[in-house]
Amino acid sequence: MAIAEQNTIPLAAPTFSDNNIVEVKGVSKFYEPDIQALLDINLGFPKGQMTTLLGPSGCGKTTLLKIIAGLLEPTEGDVFVNGQLVTGPGPERAFVFQDFALMPWATVLRNVSFGLELRGMAKDERYEIARRYITNVGLEGFGEKYPHELSGGMRQRVGLARAMAVDADVLMMDEPFSAVDEQTRRQFQEDLLNLLSIEKKTVLFVTHSIEEAVYVSDQIVLLSPRPGRINKTVRPDIDHAASSDEIRRGKNYLDSVEEIWHELKGYLE
Amino acid sequence: MSSPSASVATPIASPSFRISQITIWRVLSLILLFGAWEIAGRVPISIAFPTFFETMSSLGTMIIDGRMAKAYAKTLEPLVIGIGLSTAFGIIFGVLMGLSRKFQWIGEPIFIVMQAAPMAALIPLVTFLYGIGVAAKVVAVVILAAPIIVLNCFRAVRNASPSLIQMCQSFQGSQIQVIRKVIIPDAAPMMFSGLRLGVAAGFIGVILAELLITPNGVGDLITYHRSVAEYADMYAAIFSIVFFAAVTVGLLEKAEVTIFRPEKKGAA
């Protein structure tokens, strides 16, 4: 029954406009001829906004993010960033990994400056930039520490600082908070929003937490389970100037959570 | 951003305190071993088994009268050449096998057979091919050390973290940068443990060659003193080679930590 109901919901119309920094056109991904991870995804990511890809495990949200990052190739379709066709990773995109992906043999400072190191920037210059971002993410004084000396939440701050340090327009975050505990996660969400209000990045965010998606996003794209399709787009319309408690008790927040939950319930059997 | 909510656990003891503690336990371990040796020698468990102090005094004499230096000059030549060749070849070929399936398919069957087979049994055969000179001993070292180094390097590189490789690619790291800045440092601990095992096997190779092919060097010291029943001298030679091998392997571990894995410093 749930499946039939789904099919009656019209797919979200692609919202292509000049305002979109990332555009996904007709992207499908098959792993084997008969294993479809994604099917005909058409999606626009508005510049300067935070768009979340939300859906149950196995709906292909990470796959879609990695295709946009240029780390995976789509079987069909194209991705454009700033109007340019994506053929691989690019300097205008930076990725924050679910498992942090920090080099255990490198200090926080070297990890954060790693993207700049790969570009061949001189040591003094890249370390200066890295120090600024280490301070921005709240890790001042931890530059000489090694990842194993940090907590999970702090490690992900390093991952965020590394992505910020390369000054990309688009920040892609793959379930960045899934490996940290709940209170760290909430603190991190607030910090991220504060940081983004200063840095003005476009963020592509992947999560399976409805509350997290509604709390941080301007736009939420709901993906259905395998094959992943766009099922619905929700704009929570939350005033991020309000305090965290006000937001979480606000009508828009609660309505959006309810609406999304209602939608996702349809996937359960 | 506000400061992180989680704090770093403060170490219970200062690093210098910990290191001195570790040293005490390690020295204790040696005292236990040598004490047991001394007691076993005094019992005695066999007339062919000297005490620890007898052995040490023989060792001192042999060092002073130059017998040790002469023997080691003979032993070290094939050992150093053999280990050098095995290391260079082993790392290059092992890394290539880790990076490329074709090299893996070519190399894996050969080296797995070489590692599994009792290569010491082939040492007499080596004499047929390479005679009784330095070359034969070098070959003996290489056939024992190289397979271990190759296979460990291969596995180390193949098991390098896919997530770190993807991270490096996402920041537009070139293929060379991915290998040099991520794969090699990530593989370093396992490569070095292969190197340590390989070097240890190389020591076995050179001593076997000296016992089975050409009686000279440290192997000859052992055989000769056994044949004339100077057991303290024989054990001194054995002790010296064990000590030398242990120190070499220990230095390799130091080199690994210093060059590739600074985060393990002080972790002991």
Coordinates of C-alpha atoms in Angstrom, one line a residue:
Chain A
M1 CA 0.0 0.0 0.0
A2 CA 2.8 2.3 1.0
I3 CA 4.4 1.9 -2.4
A4 CA 1.2 2.7 -4.3
E5 CA 0.7 5.8 -2.2
Q6 CA 4.2 7.0 -3.0
N7 CA 3.7 6.7 -6.7
T8 CA 0.7 9.0 -6.6
I9 CA 2.8 11.9 -5.1
P10 CA 4.1 14.0 -7.9
L11 CA 7.9 14.3 -8.1
A12 CA 9.2 17.6 -7.0
A13 CA 9.6 19.8 -10.1
P14 CA 13.3 20.6 -10.8
T15 CA 13.9 24.1 -9.7
F16 CA 16.6 25.3 -12.1
S17 CA 17.5 28.9 -11.9
D18 CA 20.5 31.2 -12.0
N19 CA 20.3 31.1 -8.2
N20 CA 21.4 27.4 -8.1
I21 CA 25.1 26.9 -7.6
V22 CA 24.8 23.1 -8.0
E23 CA 22.4 21.5 -10.5
V24 CA 21.8 17.8 -10.8
K25 CA 20.2 16.7 -14.1
G26 CA 18.8 13.3 -14.7
V27 CA 21.3 11.5 -12.5
S28 CA 20.9 7.8 -12.1
K29 CA 23.4 5.4 -10.5
F30 CA 23.4 1.6 -11.0
Y31 CA 25.9 -0.6 -9.2
E32 CA 25.0 -3.7 -11.1
P33 CA 22.7 -3.7 -14.0
D34 CA 19.9 -4.5 -11.6
I35 CA 20.9 -2.6 -8.4
Q36 CA 19.7 0.9 -8.8
A37 CA 20.9 3.3 -6.1
L38 CA 19.5 6.5 -7.7
L39 CA 16.9 7.0 -10.4
D40 CA 16.5 10.1 -12.4
I41 CA 17.4 12.8 -9.9
N42 CA 16.8 16.4 -10.9
L43 CA 17.7 18.9 -8.3
G44 CA 18.9 22.4 -7.7
F45 CA 20.9 23.7 -4.8
P46 CA 20.3 27.4 -4.2
K47 CA 23.4 29.5 -3.6
G48 CA 24.2 30.4 0.0
Q49 CA 21.6 28.0 1.4
M50 CA 21.7 24.8 3.3
T51 CA 20.1 21.9 1.5
T52 CA 19.7 18.6 3.3
L53 CA 19.3 15.2 1.6
L54 CA 17.1 13.2 4.0
G55 CA 16.0 9.6 3.8
P56 CA 16.2 6.2 5.3
S57 CA 19.4 4.1 5.1
G58 CA 20.1 2.8 1.6
C59 CA 18.2 5.6 -0.2
G60 CA 21.4 6.7 -2.0
K61 CA 21.8 10.1 -0.3
T62 CA 25.5 9.6 0.3
T63 CA 25.9 8.2 -3.2
L64 CA 24.3 11.4 -4.6
L65 CA 26.5 13.6 -2.5
K66 CA 29.6 11.7 -3.7
I67 CA 28.5 12.0 -7.3
I68 CA 28.2 15.8 -6.8
A69 CA 31.6 15.8 -5.1
G70 CA 33.0 14.0 -8.2
L71 CA 34.1 11.0 -6.1
L72 CA 31.7 8.7 -7.9
E73 CA 30.6 8.8 -11.5
P74 CA 26.9 8.7 -12.3
T75 CA 25.7 6.0 -14.6
E76 CA 23.4 8.5 -16.4
G77 CA 22.9 12.3 -16.1
D78 CA 25.1 15.2 -15.3
V79 CA 26.0 17.5 -12.4
F80 CA 26.9 21.1 -12.9
V81 CA 28.6 23.4 -10.4
N82 CA 28.7 27.1 -11.2
G83 CA 27.5 26.0 -14.7
Q84 CA 30.5 23.8 -15.2
L85 CA 30.1 20.0 -15.9
V86 CA 31.5 18.0 -13.0
T87 CA 34.1 15.4 -14.1
G88 CA 35.9 15.0 -10.8
P89 CA 36.6 16.8 -7.5
G90 CA 37.1 20.5 -7.9
P91 CA 38.4 23.4 -5.8
E92 CA 35.0 24.9 -5.5
R93 CA 33.7 21.9 -3.5
A94 CA 35.0 20.6 -0.2
F95 CA 33.9 17.4 1.6
V96 CA 33.3 16.7 5.3
F97 CA 33.4 12.9 5.9
Q98 CA 31.2 10.8 8.1
D99 CA 34.2 9.0 9.6
F100 CA 36.2 12.3 9.8
A101 CA 39.0 10.9 7.5
L102 CA 41.8 12.5 9.5
M103 CA 45.3 11.4 9.0
P104 CA 46.3 9.8 12.3
W105 CA 50.0 10.6 11.8
A106 CA 49.5 14.3 11.2
T107 CA 48.8 17.0 13.7
V108 CA 45.5 19.0 13.7
L109 CA 47.4 21.8 12.1
R110 CA 48.7 19.6 9.2
N111 CA 45.3 17.9 8.8
V112 CA 43.5 21.2 8.6
S113 CA 46.0 22.6 6.1
F114 CA 46.1 19.4 4.0
G115 CA 43.9 20.6 1.2
L116 CA 46.2 23.6 0.8
E117 CA 49.3 21.4 1.1
L118 CA 48.0 19.4 -1.9
R119 CA 47.7 22.6 -3.9
G120 CA 51.4 23.3 -3.2
M121 CA 50.9 26.3 -1.0
A122 CA 54.0 27.3 1.1
K123 CA 54.0 26.0 4.7
D124 CA 53.9 29.3 6.5
E125 CA 51.0 30.5 4.4
R126 CA 48.9 27.4 4.7
Y127 CA 49.6 27.1 8.4
E128 CA 48.5 30.7 9.0
I129 CA 45.2 30.0 7.2
A130 CA 44.7 26.7 9.0
R131 CA 45.3 28.4 12.4
R132 CA 42.5 30.8 11.7
Y133 CA 40.1 28.1 10.9
I134 CA 41.2 26.0 13.9
T135 CA 40.2 29.0 16.0
N136 CA 36.9 29.5 14.1
V137 CA 35.8 25.9 14.8
G138 CA 36.7 26.3 18.5
L139 CA 39.9 24.3 18.6
E140 CA 42.3 27.0 19.5
G141 CA 45.4 25.6 21.2
F142 CA 44.8 22.1 19.8
G143 CA 46.9 22.6 16.6
E144 CA 49.8 20.4 17.7
K145 CA 47.6 17.6 19.0
Y146 CA 47.1 14.4 17.1
P147 CA 43.6 13.1 16.2
H148 CA 43.7 10.2 18.7
E149 CA 44.1 12.8 21.4
L150 CA 40.8 14.4 20.5
S151 CA 37.1 13.4 21.2
G152 CA 34.8 12.5 18.3
G153 CA 33.2 15.9 18.2
M154 CA 36.5 17.6 18.2
R155 CA 37.8 15.4 15.4
Q156 CA 34.8 16.4 13.2
R157 CA 35.6 20.0 14.0
V158 CA 39.0 19.3 12.4
G159 CA 37.3 17.8 9.4
L160 CA 35.1 20.9 9.1
A161 CA 38.1 23.3 9.5
R162 CA 39.9 21.4 6.8
A163 CA 37.0 21.8 4.4
M164 CA 36.6 25.5 5.3
A165 CA 40.3 26.2 4.9
V166 CA 40.3 25.5 1.1
D167 CA 37.7 28.3 0.8
A168 CA 35.3 26.3 -1.4
D169 CA 31.9 27.7 -2.4
V170 CA 30.2 24.5 -1.7
L171 CA 30.5 22.5 1.5
M172 CA 29.4 18.9 1.3
M173 CA 28.8 17.2 4.6
D174 CA 28.1 13.4 4.7
E175 CA 26.3 12.6 8.0
P176 CA 28.9 14.7 9.8
F177 CA 27.4 14.3 13.3
S178 CA 26.4 10.6 13.1
A179 CA 29.5 9.5 15.0
V180 CA 29.2 11.9 17.9
D181 CA 27.0 11.9 21.0
E182 CA 23.7 13.8 21.2
Q183 CA 24.8 16.8 23.3
T184 CA 27.9 17.3 21.2
R185 CA 25.8 17.0 18.1
R186 CA 23.4 19.7 19.2
Q187 CA 26.2 22.0 20.2
F188 CA 27.9 21.3 16.9
Q189 CA 24.7 22.1 14.9
E190 CA 24.4 25.5 16.6
D191 CA 28.1 26.2 16.0
L192 CA 27.8 25.2 12.4
L193 CA 24.9 27.6 11.8
N194 CA 26.8 30.4 13.5
L195 CA 29.9 29.7 11.4
L196 CA 27.8 29.6 8.2
S197 CA 26.1 32.8 8.9
I198 CA 29.6 34.4 8.8
E199 CA 31.1 32.4 6.0
K200 CA 28.2 32.4 3.6
K201 CA 28.7 28.9 2.1
T202 CA 26.4 26.7 0.2
V203 CA 26.0 23.6 2.2
L204 CA 24.9 20.2 1.0
F205 CA 24.1 18.1 4.0
V206 CA 23.2 14.5 4.3
T207 CA 21.5 13.1 7.4
H208 CA 18.9 10.5 8.5
S209 CA 17.8 12.6 11.4
I210 CA 14.6 14.5 10.8
E211 CA 15.1 16.9 13.7
E212 CA 18.6 17.7 12.6
A213 CA 17.5 18.3 9.0
V214 CA 14.7 20.6 10.0
Y215 CA 16.9 22.5 12.5
V216 CA 19.7 23.3 10.2
S217 CA 18.2 23.4 6.7
D218 CA 16.7 26.0 4.4
Q219 CA 15.6 23.2 2.1
I220 CA 15.0 19.5 2.7
V221 CA 15.0 17.0 -0.1
L222 CA 13.3 13.7 0.8
L223 CA 14.6 10.7 -1.0
S224 CA 12.7 7.4 -1.2
P225 CA 14.4 4.1 -0.6
R226 CA 16.0 2.1 -3.3
P227 CA 16.1 3.2 -6.0
G228 CA 16.5 6.7 -4.5
R229 CA 14.2 9.2 -6.0
I230 CA 13.2 12.7 -5.0
N231 CA 9.9 12.4 -3.3
K232 CA 9.3 15.8 -1.9
T233 CA 11.0 19.1 -1.1
V234 CA 10.2 20.8 2.2
R235 CA 11.3 24.3 3.2
P236 CA 10.9 24.6 7.0
D237 CA 11.2 28.4 6.9
I238 CA 12.8 28.7 10.2
D239 CA 14.2 32.0 11.6
H240 CA 17.7 31.1 12.6
A241 CA 18.1 34.3 14.4
A242 CA 15.9 32.9 17.2
S243 CA 17.4 30.9 20.0
S244 CA 17.8 27.2 19.8
D245 CA 15.0 26.5 22.3
E246 CA 12.6 28.9 20.5
I247 CA 13.3 27.2 17.2
R248 CA 12.7 23.7 18.6
R249 CA 9.4 24.8 20.2
G250 CA 8.3 26.9 17.2
K251 CA 5.3 25.9 15.0
N252 CA 7.3 25.8 11.8
Y253 CA 9.9 23.5 13.3
L254 CA 7.3 21.1 14.7
D255 CA 5.1 21.2 11.6
S256 CA 8.0 20.4 9.4
V257 CA 9.2 17.5 11.6
E258 CA 5.6 16.2 11.5
E259 CA 5.2 16.6 7.8
I260 CA 8.5 14.8 7.1
W261 CA 7.8 12.0 9.5
H262 CA 4.4 11.5 7.9
E263 CA 6.1 11.2 4.6
L264 CA 8.9 8.9 5.8
K265 CA 6.4 6.6 7.6
G266 CA 5.1 5.8 4.1
Y267 CA 8.4 3.9 3.4
L268 CA 7.9 1.7 6.4
E269 CA 6.0 -1.5 6.0
Chain B
M1 CA 32.3 28.9 17.7
S2 CA 32.2 28.1 21.3
S3 CA 34.8 25.8 22.8
P4 CA 34.2 22.1 22.3
S5 CA 32.1 20.5 24.9
A6 CA 34.2 17.4 25.3
S7 CA 37.5 17.8 26.9
V8 CA 40.7 15.8 26.5
A9 CA 41.3 13.3 29.2
T10 CA 44.3 14.4 31.3
P11 CA 47.0 11.7 31.5
I12 CA 47.2 10.3 35.0
A13 CA 51.0 10.3 35.0
S14 CA 53.5 12.5 33.2
P15 CA 55.2 10.9 30.1
S16 CA 58.6 11.0 31.7
F17 CA 57.2 9.1 34.7
R18 CA 55.6 6.6 32.5
I19 CA 58.7 6.0 30.5
S20 CA 60.9 5.4 33.6
Q21 CA 58.2 3.0 34.8
I22 CA 58.3 1.1 31.5
T23 CA 62.1 1.0 31.7
I24 CA 62.0 -0.6 35.2
W25 CA 59.7 -3.3 34.0
R26 CA 61.8 -4.0 31.0
V27 CA 65.0 -4.2 33.0
L28 CA 63.1 -6.6 35.4
S29 CA 62.2 -8.8 32.5
L30 CA 65.8 -9.1 31.4
I31 CA 67.0 -9.7 35.0
L32 CA 64.4 -12.6 35.2
L33 CA 65.6 -14.1 32.0
F34 CA 69.3 -13.8 32.8
G35 CA 68.7 -14.9 36.4
A36 CA 66.9 -18.1 35.2
W37 CA 69.8 -18.6 32.8
E38 CA 72.4 -18.2 35.6
I39 CA 70.5 -20.7 37.9
A40 CA 70.0 -23.2 35.1
G41 CA 73.8 -23.0 34.3
R42 CA 74.7 -23.5 38.0
V43 CA 72.4 -26.5 38.5
P44 CA 73.7 -27.4 35.9
I45 CA 71.1 -28.7 33.5
S46 CA 73.8 -29.9 31.1
I47 CA 77.6 -29.7 31.1
A48 CA 77.2 -28.1 27.7
F49 CA 75.2 -25.2 29.2
P50 CA 77.4 -22.5 30.8
T51 CA 76.1 -19.9 33.2
F52 CA 75.1 -16.4 32.2
F53 CA 78.2 -14.8 33.8
E54 CA 80.6 -17.4 32.2
T55 CA 79.1 -16.6 28.9
M56 CA 79.4 -12.8 29.4
S57 CA 83.0 -13.1 30.4
S58 CA 83.7 -15.2 27.3
L59 CA 81.9 -12.6 25.3
G60 CA 84.2 -9.9 26.8
T61 CA 87.3 -11.9 26.0
M62 CA 86.1 -12.6 22.4
I63 CA 85.4 -8.9 21.9
I64 CA 88.8 -7.9 23.2
D65 CA 90.9 -10.4 21.3
G66 CA 89.2 -9.4 18.1
R67 CA 87.5 -12.8 17.3
M68 CA 84.1 -11.2 17.4
A69 CA 85.1 -8.3 15.1
K70 CA 86.6 -10.7 12.6
A71 CA 83.5 -13.0 12.6
Y72 CA 81.1 -10.0 12.3
A73 CA 83.1 -8.6 9.4
K74 CA 82.4 -11.8 7.6
T75 CA 78.8 -12.2 8.6
L76 CA 77.7 -8.6 8.0
E77 CA 78.8 -8.4 4.4
P78 CA 76.2 -10.8 3.0
L79 CA 73.7 -9.8 5.6
V80 CA 73.8 -6.1 4.8
I81 CA 73.8 -6.7 1.0
G82 CA 71.0 -9.3 1.3
I83 CA 68.8 -7.2 3.5
G84 CA 69.5 -4.1 1.4
L85 CA 68.5 -6.0 -1.8
S86 CA 65.4 -7.6 -0.1
T87 CA 64.3 -4.2 1.3
A88 CA 64.7 -2.3 -1.9
F89 CA 63.1 -5.0 -4.1
G90 CA 60.5 -5.9 -1.4
I91 CA 59.2 -2.4 -0.9
I92 CA 59.1 -1.5 -4.6
F93 CA 57.5 -4.7 -5.7
G94 CA 55.2 -5.0 -2.7
V95 CA 54.0 -1.4 -3.2
L96 CA 53.4 -2.1 -6.9
M97 CA 51.5 -5.2 -6.1
G98 CA 49.4 -3.2 -3.6
L99 CA 48.6 -0.5 -6.2
S100 CA 48.1 -2.7 -9.3
R101 CA 46.1 -5.9 -9.6
K102 CA 48.3 -7.0 -12.5
F103 CA 51.4 -6.9 -10.3
Q104 CA 49.4 -8.6 -7.6
W105 CA 48.4 -11.5 -9.9
I106 CA 52.0 -12.0 -11.1
G107 CA 53.7 -11.7 -7.7
E108 CA 51.3 -13.2 -5.2
P109 CA 51.5 -16.9 -6.1
I110 CA 55.3 -16.8 -6.2
F111 CA 55.8 -15.0 -2.9
I112 CA 53.1 -16.9 -1.1
V113 CA 54.7 -20.2 -2.1
M114 CA 58.1 -18.8 -1.1
Q115 CA 56.8 -17.6 2.3
A116 CA 55.0 -20.9 3.0
A117 CA 57.8 -23.2 1.9
P118 CA 60.6 -24.1 4.3
M119 CA 63.1 -22.0 2.3
A120 CA 66.0 -23.2 4.6
A121 CA 65.7 -26.5 2.8
L122 CA 66.7 -24.8 -0.4
I123 CA 70.0 -23.5 1.0
P124 CA 72.0 -26.6 0.1
L125 CA 70.7 -26.1 -3.5
V126 CA 71.9 -22.6 -3.4
T127 CA 75.5 -23.9 -3.1
F128 CA 75.0 -25.7 -6.4
L129 CA 74.0 -22.5 -8.2
Y130 CA 76.2 -19.9 -6.5
G131 CA 79.1 -21.8 -5.0
I132 CA 80.4 -21.1 -1.5
G133 CA 81.2 -17.4 -1.8
V134 CA 79.5 -14.3 -0.6
A135 CA 76.9 -14.6 -3.4
A136 CA 75.5 -17.8 -2.0
K137 CA 75.1 -16.2 1.4
V138 CA 73.4 -13.2 -0.1
V139 CA 71.0 -15.4 -1.9
A140 CA 70.3 -17.3 1.3
V141 CA 69.4 -14.0 3.0
V142 CA 67.3 -12.8 0.2
I143 CA 65.2 -15.9 -0.3
L144 CA 64.3 -15.8 3.4
A145 CA 63.8 -12.1 3.8
A146 CA 62.3 -10.9 0.5
P147 CA 59.0 -12.8 0.5
I148 CA 58.1 -11.6 3.9
I149 CA 58.9 -8.0 3.0
V150 CA 57.1 -8.1 -0.3
L151 CA 53.9 -9.7 1.1
N152 CA 53.7 -7.3 4.1
C153 CA 54.2 -4.2 1.9
F154 CA 51.6 -5.5 -0.5
R155 CA 49.0 -6.1 2.2
A156 CA 49.9 -2.8 3.9
V157 CA 49.3 -0.8 0.7
R158 CA 46.2 -2.8 -0.3
N159 CA 44.7 -2.2 3.1
A160 CA 45.4 1.6 3.2
S161 CA 42.3 3.4 4.4
P162 CA 39.9 3.9 1.4
S163 CA 38.4 6.8 3.3
L164 CA 41.7 8.7 3.6
I165 CA 42.4 8.0 -0.1
Q166 CA 39.0 9.4 -1.0
M167 CA 39.6 12.4 1.3
C168 CA 42.9 13.1 -0.6
Q169 CA 41.1 12.8 -3.9
S170 CA 38.3 15.1 -2.8
F171 CA 40.9 17.8 -2.2
Q172 CA 42.2 17.2 -5.7
G173 CA 45.3 15.2 -4.7
S174 CA 47.1 13.8 -7.7
Q175 CA 47.7 10.0 -8.0
I176 CA 51.3 10.6 -6.9
Q177 CA 50.2 12.7 -3.9
V178 CA 47.7 10.1 -2.9
I179 CA 50.4 7.5 -2.9
R180 CA 53.1 9.6 -1.2
K181 CA 51.0 11.6 1.3
V182 CA 48.3 9.0 2.3
I183 CA 48.9 5.5 1.2
I184 CA 52.6 5.2 2.2
P185 CA 52.3 6.8 5.6
D186 CA 49.1 4.8 6.3
A187 CA 50.8 1.6 5.2
A188 CA 54.1 2.4 7.1
P189 CA 53.4 0.5 10.3
M190 CA 52.6 -2.7 8.5
M191 CA 55.4 -2.2 6.0
F192 CA 57.8 -1.7 8.9
S193 CA 56.5 -4.8 10.8
G194 CA 57.2 -6.7 7.6
L195 CA 60.7 -5.2 7.4
R196 CA 61.3 -6.2 11.0
L197 CA 60.2 -9.8 10.3
G198 CA 62.2 -9.7 7.1
V199 CA 65.4 -8.6 8.8
A200 CA 64.9 -11.2 11.5
A201 CA 64.5 -13.8 8.7
G202 CA 67.6 -12.4 7.0
F203 CA 69.6 -13.1 10.2
I204 CA 68.3 -16.7 10.1
G205 CA 69.4 -16.9 6.4
V206 CA 72.9 -15.7 7.0
I207 CA 73.5 -17.9 10.0
L208 CA 72.1 -21.0 8.2
A209 CA 74.4 -20.2 5.3
E210 CA 77.3 -20.1 7.6
L211 CA 76.4 -23.3 9.2
L212 CA 75.5 -25.1 6.0
I213 CA 77.5 -23.5 3.2
T214 CA 80.7 -21.8 4.2
P215 CA 81.9 -22.2 7.7
N216 CA 83.0 -18.7 8.6
G217 CA 81.7 -15.6 10.4
V218 CA 79.5 -15.9 13.5
G219 CA 78.0 -19.2 12.3
D220 CA 81.5 -20.7 12.3
L221 CA 82.3 -19.3 15.8
I222 CA 79.2 -21.3 17.0
T223 CA 80.2 -24.5 15.2
Y224 CA 83.9 -24.3 16.0
H225 CA 83.4 -23.7 19.7
R226 CA 80.8 -26.5 19.9
S227 CA 83.2 -28.9 18.3
V228 CA 86.0 -28.1 20.7
A229 CA 83.6 -28.1 23.7
E230 CA 84.1 -24.4 24.6
Y231 CA 80.5 -23.9 25.4
A232 CA 80.9 -20.5 27.0
D233 CA 82.4 -19.2 23.8
M234 CA 79.7 -20.9 21.7
Y235 CA 77.0 -19.3 23.8
A236 CA 78.7 -16.0 23.7
A237 CA 78.6 -16.1 19.9
I238 CA 74.9 -17.1 20.0
F239 CA 74.2 -14.4 22.5
S240 CA 75.9 -11.8 20.4
I241 CA 74.0 -12.5 17.3
V242 CA 70.7 -12.6 19.1
F243 CA 71.5 -9.3 20.8
F244 CA 72.6 -7.8 17.5
A245 CA 69.4 -8.9 15.7
A246 CA 67.2 -7.6 18.5
V247 CA 69.0 -4.2 18.5
T248 CA 68.7 -4.0 14.7
V249 CA 65.0 -4.7 14.8
G250 CA 64.5 -2.3 17.7
L251 CA 66.3 0.5 15.7
L252 CA 63.9 -0.2 12.8
E253 CA 61.0 0.4 15.1
K254 CA 62.5 3.7 16.2
A255 CA 63.1 4.8 12.6
E256 CA 59.4 4.0 11.8
V257 CA 58.1 6.2 14.6
T258 CA 60.5 9.0 13.8
I259 CA 60.0 9.1 10.1
F260 CA 56.4 8.2 9.6
R261 CA 54.3 8.0 12.7
P262 CA 55.2 10.8 15.1
E263 CA 51.9 10.4 16.9
K264 CA 53.2 7.1 18.4
K265 CA 56.1 8.8 20.1
G266 CA 56.0 8.2 23.8
A267 CA 53.1 5.7 23.4
A268 CA 55.7 2.8 23.6

